[in-house]
PDB file of C-alpha atoms in Angstrom:
ATOM      1  CA  UNK A1267      13.027 -54.578-252.547  1.00  0.00           C
ATOM      2  CA  UNK A1268      10.691 -51.827-253.721  1.00  0.00           C
ATOM      3  CA  UNK A1269       8.310 -49.886-251.501  1.00  0.00           C
ATOM      4  CA  UNK A1270       4.694 -49.578-252.537  1.00  0.00           C
ATOM      5  CA  UNK A1271       3.313 -46.301-251.276  1.00  0.00           C
ATOM      6  CA  UNK A1272       0.183 -44.260-251.831  1.00  0.00           C
ATOM      7  CA  UNK A1273       0.647 -42.716-255.310  1.00  0.00           C
ATOM      8  CA  UNK A1274      -1.015 -39.517-254.117  1.00  0.00           C
ATOM      9  CA  UNK A1275       1.461 -39.082-251.228  1.00  0.00           C
ATOM     10  CA  UNK A1276       4.184 -36.499-251.853  1.00  0.00           C
ATOM     11  CA  UNK A1277       7.873 -37.334-252.209  1.00  0.00           C
ATOM     12  CA  UNK A1278      10.563 -35.538-250.225  1.00  0.00           C
ATOM     13  CA  UNK A1279      13.791 -35.279-252.205  1.00  0.00           C
ATOM     14  CA  UNK A1280      16.638 -34.146-249.969  1.00  0.00           C
ATOM     15  CA  UNK A1281      19.852 -32.884-251.498  1.00  0.00           C
ATOM     16  CA  UNK A1282      22.503 -33.085-248.782  1.00  0.00           C
ATOM     17  CA  UNK A1283      25.189 -30.440-248.429  1.00  0.00           C
ATOM     18  CA  UNK A1284      26.398 -27.439-246.430  1.00  0.00           C
ATOM     19  CA  UNK A1285      24.905 -23.938-246.760  1.00  0.00           C
ATOM     20  CA  UNK A1286      27.012 -20.957-247.795  1.00  0.00           C
ATOM     21  CA  UNK A1287      28.950 -19.936-250.912  1.00  0.00           C
ATOM     22  CA  UNK A1288      32.257 -21.243-249.549  1.00  0.00           C
ATOM     23  CA  UNK A1289      30.887 -24.805-249.717  1.00  0.00           C
ATOM     24  CA  UNK A1290      28.966 -24.504-252.994  1.00  0.00           C
ATOM     25  CA  UNK A1291      31.390 -26.456-255.215  1.00  0.00           C
ATOM     26  CA  UNK A1292      32.642 -28.916-252.563  1.00  0.00           C
ATOM     27  CA  UNK A1293      32.405 -32.627-253.259  1.00  0.00           C
ATOM     28  CA  UNK A1294      30.205 -32.874-250.138  1.00  0.00           C
ATOM     29  CA  UNK A1295      27.653 -30.562-251.821  1.00  0.00           C
ATOM     30  CA  UNK A1296      26.791 -32.644-254.853  1.00  0.00           C
ATOM     31  CA  UNK A1297      23.356 -33.311-253.305  1.00  0.00           C
ATOM     32  CA  UNK A1298      22.655 -29.561-253.374  1.00  0.00           C
ATOM     33  CA  UNK A1299      23.753 -29.457-257.036  1.00  0.00           C
ATOM     34  CA  UNK A1300      21.257 -32.176-257.980  1.00  0.00           C
ATOM     35  CA  UNK A1301      18.485 -30.475-255.972  1.00  0.00           C
ATOM     36  CA  UNK A1302      19.215 -27.166-257.736  1.00  0.00           C
ATOM     37  CA  UNK A1303      18.951 -28.805-261.162  1.00  0.00           C
ATOM     38  CA  UNK A1304      15.700 -30.549-260.194  1.00  0.00           C
ATOM     39  CA  UNK A1305      14.286 -27.194-259.069  1.00  0.00           C
ATOM     40  CA  UNK A1306      15.313 -25.656-262.383  1.00  0.00           C
ATOM     41  CA  UNK A1307      13.598 -28.474-264.289  1.00  0.00           C
ATOM     42  CA  UNK A1308      10.295 -28.015-262.473  1.00  0.00           C
ATOM     43  CA  UNK A1309      10.524 -24.236-262.722  1.00  0.00           C
ATOM     44  CA  UNK A1310      10.807 -23.485-259.001  1.00  0.00           C
ATOM     45  CA  UNK A1311      13.056 -21.396-256.789  1.00  0.00           C
ATOM     46  CA  UNK A1312      14.211 -22.479-253.329  1.00  0.00           C
ATOM     47  CA  UNK A1313      12.600 -20.566-250.474  1.00  0.00           C
ATOM     48  CA  UNK A1314      12.917 -20.775-246.702  1.00  0.00           C
ATOM     49  CA  UNK A1315      10.460 -23.335-245.303  1.00  0.00           C
ATOM     50  CA  UNK A1316       8.621 -21.680-242.411  1.00  0.00           C
ATOM     51  CA  UNK A1317      10.231 -22.676-239.133  1.00  0.00           C
ATOM     52  CA  UNK A1318      12.152 -25.614-240.608  1.00  0.00           C
ATOM     53  CA  UNK A1319      15.884 -25.048-241.078  1.00  0.00           C
ATOM     54  CA  UNK A1320      15.638 -25.797-244.777  1.00  0.00           C
ATOM     55  CA  UNK A1321      14.935 -24.347-248.186  1.00  0.00           C
ATOM     56  CA  UNK A1322      12.218 -26.013-250.254  1.00  0.00           C
ATOM     57  CA  UNK A1323      10.608 -26.058-253.686  1.00  0.00           C
ATOM     58  CA  UNK A1324       7.206 -27.657-254.229  1.00  0.00           C
ATOM     59  CA  UNK A1325       6.167 -28.953-257.628  1.00  0.00           C
ATOM     60  CA  UNK A1326       5.505 -31.996-259.765  1.00  0.00           C
ATOM     61  CA  UNK A1327       7.788 -34.438-261.575  1.00  0.00           C
ATOM     62  CA  UNK A1328       6.751 -36.525-264.540  1.00  0.00           C
ATOM     63  CA  UNK A1329       4.312 -36.178-267.431  1.00  0.00           C
ATOM     64  CA  UNK A1330       0.774 -34.949-266.728  1.00  0.00           C
ATOM     65  CA  UNK A1331      -1.546 -37.784-265.749  1.00  0.00           C
ATOM     66  CA  UNK A1332      -1.171 -40.866-263.557  1.00  0.00           C
ATOM     67  CA  UNK A1333       2.661 -40.789-263.636  1.00  0.00           C
ATOM     68  CA  UNK A1334       2.888 -37.242-262.297  1.00  0.00           C
ATOM     69  CA  UNK A1335       4.240 -37.114-258.745  1.00  0.00           C
ATOM     70  CA  UNK A1336       3.999 -34.332-256.183  1.00  0.00           C
ATOM     71  CA  UNK A1337       7.467 -33.530-254.838  1.00  0.00           C
ATOM     72  CA  UNK A1338       9.047 -31.352-252.192  1.00  0.00           C
ATOM     73  CA  UNK A1339      12.705 -30.618-252.946  1.00  0.00           C
ATOM     74  CA  UNK A1340      14.690 -29.771-249.836  1.00  0.00           C
ATOM     75  CA  UNK A1341      18.122 -28.439-248.948  1.00  0.00           C
ATOM     76  CA  UNK A1342      18.766 -28.526-245.183  1.00  0.00           C
ATOM     77  CA  UNK A1343      20.373 -25.294-243.978  1.00  0.00           C
ATOM     78  CA  UNK A1344      21.631 -26.862-240.753  1.00  0.00           C
ATOM     79  CA  UNK A1345      25.012 -28.134-241.993  1.00  0.00           C
ATOM     80  CA  UNK A1346      25.507 -31.697-243.089  1.00  0.00           C
ATOM     81  CA  UNK A1347      25.811 -33.433-239.730  1.00  0.00           C
ATOM     82  CA  UNK A1348      22.464 -32.011-238.525  1.00  0.00           C
ATOM     83  CA  UNK A1349      20.440 -32.716-241.699  1.00  0.00           C
ATOM     84  CA  UNK A1350      18.017 -35.110-239.996  1.00  0.00           C
ATOM     85  CA  UNK A1351      16.173 -32.563-237.828  1.00  0.00           C
ATOM     86  CA  UNK A1352      15.037 -30.196-240.610  1.00  0.00           C
ATOM     87  CA  UNK A1353      14.172 -33.096-242.929  1.00  0.00           C
ATOM     88  CA  UNK A1354      12.144 -34.846-240.253  1.00  0.00           C
ATOM     89  CA  UNK A1355      10.236 -31.591-239.641  1.00  0.00           C
ATOM     90  CA  UNK A1356       9.455 -31.387-243.377  1.00  0.00           C
ATOM     91  CA  UNK A1357       8.432 -35.053-243.437  1.00  0.00           C
ATOM     92  CA  UNK A1358       5.927 -34.380-240.638  1.00  0.00           C
ATOM     93  CA  UNK A1359       4.648 -31.147-242.175  1.00  0.00           C
ATOM     94  CA  UNK A1360       4.070 -32.599-245.660  1.00  0.00           C
ATOM     95  CA  UNK A1361       3.000 -36.038-244.328  1.00  0.00           C
ATOM     96  CA  UNK A1362       5.589 -37.916-246.394  1.00  0.00           C
ATOM     97  CA  UNK A1363       5.913 -41.710-245.878  1.00  0.00           C
ATOM     98  CA  UNK A1364       9.536 -42.682-245.143  1.00  0.00           C
ATOM     99  CA  UNK A1365       9.468 -44.857-248.298  1.00  0.00           C
ATOM    100  CA  UNK A1366       8.888 -41.640-250.294  1.00  0.00           C
ATOM    101  CA  UNK A1367      12.042 -39.935-249.025  1.00  0.00           C
ATOM    102  CA  UNK A1368      15.134 -39.746-251.243  1.00  0.00           C
ATOM    103  CA  UNK A1369      18.536 -38.603-249.974  1.00  0.00           C
ATOM    104  CA  UNK A1370      20.967 -37.490-252.702  1.00  0.00           C
ATOM    105  CA  UNK A1371      24.525 -37.534-251.375  1.00  0.00           C
ATOM    106  CA  UNK A1372      28.228 -37.947-252.096  1.00  0.00           C
ATOM    107  CA  UNK A1373      29.702 -41.446-251.675  1.00  0.00           C
ATOM    108  CA  UNK A1374      33.408 -42.093-251.046  1.00  0.00           C
ATOM    109  CA  UNK A1375      33.420 -45.818-251.846  1.00  0.00           C
ATOM    110  CA  UNK A1376      32.245 -45.374-255.442  1.00  0.00           C
ATOM    111  CA  UNK A1377      34.330 -44.072-258.359  1.00  0.00           C
ATOM    112  CA  UNK A1378      33.777 -40.473-259.390  1.00  0.00           C
ATOM    113  CA  UNK A1379      30.538 -39.971-261.314  1.00  0.00           C
ATOM    114  CA  UNK A1380      29.240 -43.510-260.761  1.00  0.00           C
ATOM    115  CA  UNK A1381      25.707 -43.786-259.376  1.00  0.00           C
ATOM    116  CA  UNK A1382      24.193 -46.352-257.046  1.00  0.00           C
ATOM    117  CA  UNK A1383      20.535 -46.260-255.992  1.00  0.00           C
ATOM    118  CA  UNK A1384      19.240 -48.255-253.054  1.00  0.00           C
ATOM    119  CA  UNK A1385      16.643 -48.428-250.321  1.00  0.00           C
ATOM    120  CA  UNK A1386      17.719 -48.483-246.677  1.00  0.00           C
ATOM    121  CA  UNK A1387      21.098 -49.622-245.383  1.00  0.00           C
ATOM    122  CA  UNK A1388      23.857 -48.164-243.247  1.00  0.00           C
ATOM    123  CA  UNK A1389      25.376 -44.695-243.351  1.00  0.00           C
ATOM    124  CA  UNK A1390      28.940 -45.759-244.287  1.00  0.00           C
ATOM    125  CA  UNK A1391      30.312 -42.977-242.072  1.00  0.00           C
ATOM    126  CA  UNK A1392      28.359 -40.257-243.914  1.00  0.00           C
ATOM    127  CA  UNK A1393      27.286 -37.711-241.298  1.00  0.00           C
ATOM    128  CA  UNK A1394      24.262 -36.499-243.262  1.00  0.00           C
ATOM    129  CA  UNK A1395      22.868 -40.029-243.537  1.00  0.00           C
ATOM    130  CA  UNK A1396      23.745 -40.726-239.912  1.00  0.00           C
ATOM    131  CA  UNK A1397      21.670 -37.721-238.838  1.00  0.00           C
ATOM    132  CA  UNK A1398      18.756 -38.680-241.121  1.00  0.00           C
ATOM    133  CA  UNK A1399      18.705 -42.286-239.885  1.00  0.00           C
ATOM    134  CA  UNK A1400      18.765 -41.133-236.262  1.00  0.00           C
ATOM    135  CA  UNK A1401      15.793 -38.845-236.936  1.00  0.00           C
ATOM    136  CA  UNK A1402      13.582 -41.110-239.070  1.00  0.00           C
ATOM    137  CA  UNK A1403      15.014 -44.619-239.324  1.00  0.00           C
ATOM    138  CA  UNK A1404      16.952 -46.071-242.271  1.00  0.00           C
ATOM    139  CA  UNK A1405      14.140 -47.036-244.668  1.00  0.00           C
ATOM    140  CA  UNK A1406      14.543 -44.147-247.099  1.00  0.00           C
ATOM    141  CA  UNK A1407      15.962 -44.215-250.635  1.00  0.00           C
ATOM    142  CA  UNK A1408      19.490 -43.110-251.400  1.00  0.00           C
ATOM    143  CA  UNK A1409      20.932 -41.828-254.663  1.00  0.00           C
ATOM    144  CA  UNK A1410      24.654 -42.229-254.046  1.00  0.00           C
ATOM    145  CA  UNK A1411      26.916 -40.077-256.230  1.00  0.00           C
ATOM    146  CA  UNK A1412      30.460 -41.430-256.347  1.00  0.00           C
ATOM    147  CA  UNK A1413      33.289 -39.030-255.517  1.00  0.00           C
ATOM    148  CA  UNK A1414      36.057 -41.635-255.059  1.00  0.00           C
ATOM    149  CA  UNK A1415      38.580 -41.904-252.222  1.00  0.00           C
ATOM    150  CA  UNK A1416      41.028 -39.161-251.154  1.00  0.00           C
ATOM    151  CA  UNK A1417      44.434 -39.330-252.838  1.00  0.00           C
ATOM    152  CA  UNK A1418      47.513 -40.298-250.828  1.00  0.00           C
ATOM    153  CA  UNK A1419      47.233 -39.505-247.152  1.00  0.00           C
ATOM    154  CA  UNK A1420      44.633 -36.746-247.444  1.00  0.00           C
ATOM    155  CA  UNK A1421      42.061 -36.937-244.657  1.00  0.00           C
ATOM    156  CA  UNK A1422      38.488 -37.766-245.676  1.00  0.00           C
ATOM    157  CA  UNK A1423      37.148 -34.594-244.009  1.00  0.00           C
ATOM    158  CA  UNK A1424      39.565 -32.439-246.034  1.00  0.00           C
ATOM    159  CA  UNK A1425      38.760 -34.277-249.270  1.00  0.00           C
ATOM    160  CA  UNK A1426      34.962 -33.962-249.096  1.00  0.00           C
ATOM    161  CA  UNK A1427      35.189 -30.261-248.154  1.00  0.00           C
ATOM    162  CA  UNK A1428      37.412 -29.455-251.153  1.00  0.00           C
ATOM    163  CA  UNK A1429      36.025 -28.327-254.495  1.00  0.00           C
ATOM    164  CA  UNK A1430      35.921 -30.800-257.351  1.00  0.00           C
ATOM    165  CA  UNK A1431      39.228 -30.761-259.233  1.00  0.00           C
ATOM    166  CA  UNK A1432      39.592 -29.031-262.602  1.00  0.00           C
ATOM    167  CA  UNK A1433      39.592 -32.440-264.334  1.00  0.00           C
ATOM    168  CA  UNK A1434      36.459 -33.533-262.435  1.00  0.00           C
ATOM    169  CA  UNK A1435      34.658 -30.289-263.237  1.00  0.00           C
ATOM    170  CA  UNK A1436      34.895 -31.036-266.978  1.00  0.00           C
ATOM    171  CA  UNK A1437      32.408 -33.884-266.481  1.00  0.00           C
ATOM    172  CA  UNK A1438      30.552 -32.630-263.410  1.00  0.00           C
ATOM    173  CA  UNK A1439      27.597 -31.089-265.256  1.00  0.00           C
ATOM    174  CA  UNK A1440      27.033 -34.333-267.148  1.00  0.00           C
ATOM    175  CA  UNK A1441      27.161 -36.444-263.978  1.00  0.00           C
ATOM    176  CA  UNK A1442      24.852 -34.082-262.052  1.00  0.00           C
ATOM    177  CA  UNK A1443      22.426 -34.171-264.992  1.00  0.00           C
ATOM    178  CA  UNK A1444      22.497 -37.988-264.980  1.00  0.00           C
ATOM    179  CA  UNK A1445      21.956 -38.121-261.204  1.00  0.00           C
ATOM    180  CA  UNK A1446      18.972 -35.796-261.619  1.00  0.00           C
ATOM    181  CA  UNK A1447      17.555 -38.104-264.305  1.00  0.00           C
ATOM    182  CA  UNK A1448      18.016 -41.020-261.873  1.00  0.00           C
ATOM    183  CA  UNK A1449      16.033 -39.238-259.137  1.00  0.00           C
ATOM    184  CA  UNK A1450      13.192 -38.552-261.572  1.00  0.00           C
ATOM    185  CA  UNK A1451      13.189 -42.163-262.738  1.00  0.00           C
ATOM    186  CA  UNK A1452      13.112 -43.424-259.143  1.00  0.00           C
ATOM    187  CA  UNK A1453      10.141 -41.236-258.236  1.00  0.00           C
ATOM    188  CA  UNK A1454       8.139 -41.904-261.417  1.00  0.00           C
ATOM    189  CA  UNK A1455       9.001 -45.505-262.297  1.00  0.00           C
ATOM    190  CA  UNK A1456      10.241 -47.037-259.036  1.00  0.00           C
ATOM    191  CA  UNK A1457      13.513 -48.268-257.592  1.00  0.00           C
ATOM    192  CA  UNK A1458      14.019 -51.399-259.688  1.00  0.00           C
ATOM    193  CA  UNK A1459      13.671 -49.547-262.976  1.00  0.00           C
ATOM    194  CA  UNK A1460      15.953 -46.743-261.775  1.00  0.00           C
ATOM    195  CA  UNK A1461      18.575 -49.236-260.570  1.00  0.00           C
ATOM    196  CA  UNK A1462      18.584 -51.176-263.836  1.00  0.00           C
ATOM    197  CA  UNK A1463      18.932 -47.940-265.814  1.00  0.00           C
ATOM    198  CA  UNK A1464      21.400 -45.940-263.692  1.00  0.00           C
ATOM    199  CA  UNK A1465      23.368 -48.277-261.407  1.00  0.00           C
ATOM    200  CA  UNK A1466      26.705 -48.720-263.124  1.00  0.00           C
TER     201      UNK A1466
END
């Protein structure tokens, strides 16, 4: 199912993660990595968003003309499990329809580097999604970045808050770049096109 929204309405692209340098390279912070690359591509720098507990970049994605889309890139600064509050405040401030919200996040049940795009659904135990759904309902887009399951008996909480391994880091830039392409495709060309191109 695709959502038809007002083409002039802005998109809110939320990279999920935890603030602070100690979390920067954690698996749980891949959403921040994608948001940072998107900001770089549109030539913006993240700044504190007024009273909202978030950093934002405003800009446009896509070629000039009818395919250009106004976007607000956001990184909640509230820690992962409280992401919904700041994002809901930004949604209200920028008047973003829920169908124009994209959450970029790590996904345990998908192999490392694999992408899955979808609209709506459950949170699969992901605290960032749980908080977003509680704040605004579940009908937002998700770009799910696979990180795989923890090895052996490692707890999920320990796994997601560890940095990517040395082997994973060799391909991380490529996978983040591809996830960023997928977000752009979703916003410009719609969910079905993005799924057929990037779901693997």
